[in-house]
mmCIF file of C-alpha atoms in Angstrom:
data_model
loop_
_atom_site.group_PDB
_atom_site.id
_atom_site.type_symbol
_atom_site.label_atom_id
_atom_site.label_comp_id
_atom_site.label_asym_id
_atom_site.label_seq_id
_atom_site.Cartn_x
_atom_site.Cartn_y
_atom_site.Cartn_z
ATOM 1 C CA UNK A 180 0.000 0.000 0.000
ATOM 2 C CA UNK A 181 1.440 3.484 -0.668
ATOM 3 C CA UNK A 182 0.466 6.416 1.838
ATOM 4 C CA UNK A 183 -0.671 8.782 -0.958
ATOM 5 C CA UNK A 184 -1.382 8.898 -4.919
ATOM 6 C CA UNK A 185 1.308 8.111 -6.773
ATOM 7 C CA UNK A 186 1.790 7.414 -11.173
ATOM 8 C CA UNK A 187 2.529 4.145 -10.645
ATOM 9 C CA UNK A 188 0.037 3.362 -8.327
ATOM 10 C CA UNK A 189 -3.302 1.907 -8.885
ATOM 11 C CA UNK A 190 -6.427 2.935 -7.034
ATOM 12 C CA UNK A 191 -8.744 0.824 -5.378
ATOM 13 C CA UNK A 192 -11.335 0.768 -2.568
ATOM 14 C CA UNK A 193 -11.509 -1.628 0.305
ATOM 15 C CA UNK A 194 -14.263 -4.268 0.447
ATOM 16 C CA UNK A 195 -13.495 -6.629 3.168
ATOM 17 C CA UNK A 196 -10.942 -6.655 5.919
ATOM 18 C CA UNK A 197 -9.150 -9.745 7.360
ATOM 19 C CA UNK A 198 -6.867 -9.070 10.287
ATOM 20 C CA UNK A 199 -4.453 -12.316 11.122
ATOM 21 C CA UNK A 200 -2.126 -11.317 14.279
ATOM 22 C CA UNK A 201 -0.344 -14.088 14.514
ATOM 23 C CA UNK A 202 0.823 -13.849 11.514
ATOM 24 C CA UNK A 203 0.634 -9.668 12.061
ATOM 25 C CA UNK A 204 -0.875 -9.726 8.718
ATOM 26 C CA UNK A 205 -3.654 -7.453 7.049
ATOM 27 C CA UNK A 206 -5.458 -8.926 4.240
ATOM 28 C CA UNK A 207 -7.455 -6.313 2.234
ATOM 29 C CA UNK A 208 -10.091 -7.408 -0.552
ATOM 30 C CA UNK A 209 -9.830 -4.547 -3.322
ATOM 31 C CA UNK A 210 -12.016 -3.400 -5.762
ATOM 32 C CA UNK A 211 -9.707 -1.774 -8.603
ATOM 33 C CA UNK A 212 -12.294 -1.247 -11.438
ATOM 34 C CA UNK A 213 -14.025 -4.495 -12.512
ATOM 35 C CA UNK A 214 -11.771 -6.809 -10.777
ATOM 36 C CA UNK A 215 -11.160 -8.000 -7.091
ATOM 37 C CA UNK A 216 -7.965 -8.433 -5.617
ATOM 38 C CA UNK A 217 -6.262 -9.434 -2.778
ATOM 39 C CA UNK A 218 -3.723 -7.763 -0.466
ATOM 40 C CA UNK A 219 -1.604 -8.866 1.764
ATOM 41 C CA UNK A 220 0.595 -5.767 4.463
ATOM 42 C CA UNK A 221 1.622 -6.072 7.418
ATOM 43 C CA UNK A 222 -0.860 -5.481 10.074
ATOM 44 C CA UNK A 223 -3.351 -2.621 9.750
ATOM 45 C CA UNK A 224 -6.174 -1.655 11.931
ATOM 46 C CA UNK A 225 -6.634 2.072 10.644
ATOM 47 C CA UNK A 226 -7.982 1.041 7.200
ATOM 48 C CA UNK A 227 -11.909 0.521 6.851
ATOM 49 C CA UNK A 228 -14.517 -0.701 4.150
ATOM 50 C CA UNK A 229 -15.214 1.463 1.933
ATOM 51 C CA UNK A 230 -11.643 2.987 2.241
ATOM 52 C CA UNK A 231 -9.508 4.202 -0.998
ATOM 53 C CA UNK A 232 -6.102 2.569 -1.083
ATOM 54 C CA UNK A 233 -3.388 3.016 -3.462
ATOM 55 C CA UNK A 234 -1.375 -0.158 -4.596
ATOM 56 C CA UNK A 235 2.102 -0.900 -5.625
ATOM 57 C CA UNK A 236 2.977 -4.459 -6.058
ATOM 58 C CA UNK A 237 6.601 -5.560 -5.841
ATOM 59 C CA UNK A 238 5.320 -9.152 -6.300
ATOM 60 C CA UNK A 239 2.223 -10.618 -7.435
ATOM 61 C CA UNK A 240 0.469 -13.958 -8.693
ATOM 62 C CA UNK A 241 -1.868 -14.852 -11.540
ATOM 63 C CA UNK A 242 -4.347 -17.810 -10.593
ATOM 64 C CA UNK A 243 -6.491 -19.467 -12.782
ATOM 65 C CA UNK A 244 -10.185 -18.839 -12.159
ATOM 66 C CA UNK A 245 -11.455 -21.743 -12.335
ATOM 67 C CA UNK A 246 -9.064 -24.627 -10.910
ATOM 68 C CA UNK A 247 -7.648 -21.784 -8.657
ATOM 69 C CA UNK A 248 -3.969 -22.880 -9.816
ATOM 70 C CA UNK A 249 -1.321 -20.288 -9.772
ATOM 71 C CA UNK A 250 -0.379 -19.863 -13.142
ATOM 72 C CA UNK A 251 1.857 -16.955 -13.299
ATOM 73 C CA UNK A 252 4.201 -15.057 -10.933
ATOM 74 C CA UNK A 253 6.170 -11.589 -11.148
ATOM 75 C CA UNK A 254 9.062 -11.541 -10.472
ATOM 76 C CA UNK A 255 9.264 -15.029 -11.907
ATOM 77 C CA UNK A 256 9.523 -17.513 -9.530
ATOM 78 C CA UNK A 257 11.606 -21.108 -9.552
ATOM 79 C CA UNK A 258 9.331 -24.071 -10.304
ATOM 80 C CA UNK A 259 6.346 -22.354 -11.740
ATOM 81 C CA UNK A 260 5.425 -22.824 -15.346
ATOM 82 C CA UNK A 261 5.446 -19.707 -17.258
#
């Protein structure tokens, strides 16, 4: 998550909130325009539904939608088919 508008961020809005402290993980469902996506920071308990986030990924995963199978990864990982 980036504290403020940035070019190479995109904007989103915050649809669900899961907060996992043992693992002092956040996990934010965004809306970023017709798709939902999935975010995982390190815990966060002043963001709320309905919030507007701005994301930067420095690594992210491609699933396929129906067998749920990770299909992609940047950067590219070891092991996965590309």
């Amino acid at each position: 998550l980036c504290a403020a508008h940035t070019n190479d961020a995109l904007t989103g809005t915050v649809l669900d909130i899961r907060h996992i402290p043992l693992k002092r993980a956040t996990i934010l469902c965004v809306n970023i325009g017709n798709d939902e996506i999935y975010v995982q920071t390190p815990l966060r308990k002043d963001i709320s539904i309905n919030d507007e986030v701005w994301l930067f990924f420095k690594k992210y995963h491609f699933f396929d939608k129906d067998s749920g199978r990770r299909i992609r990864s940047y950067p590219k990982e070891p092991g996965i088919e590309h």
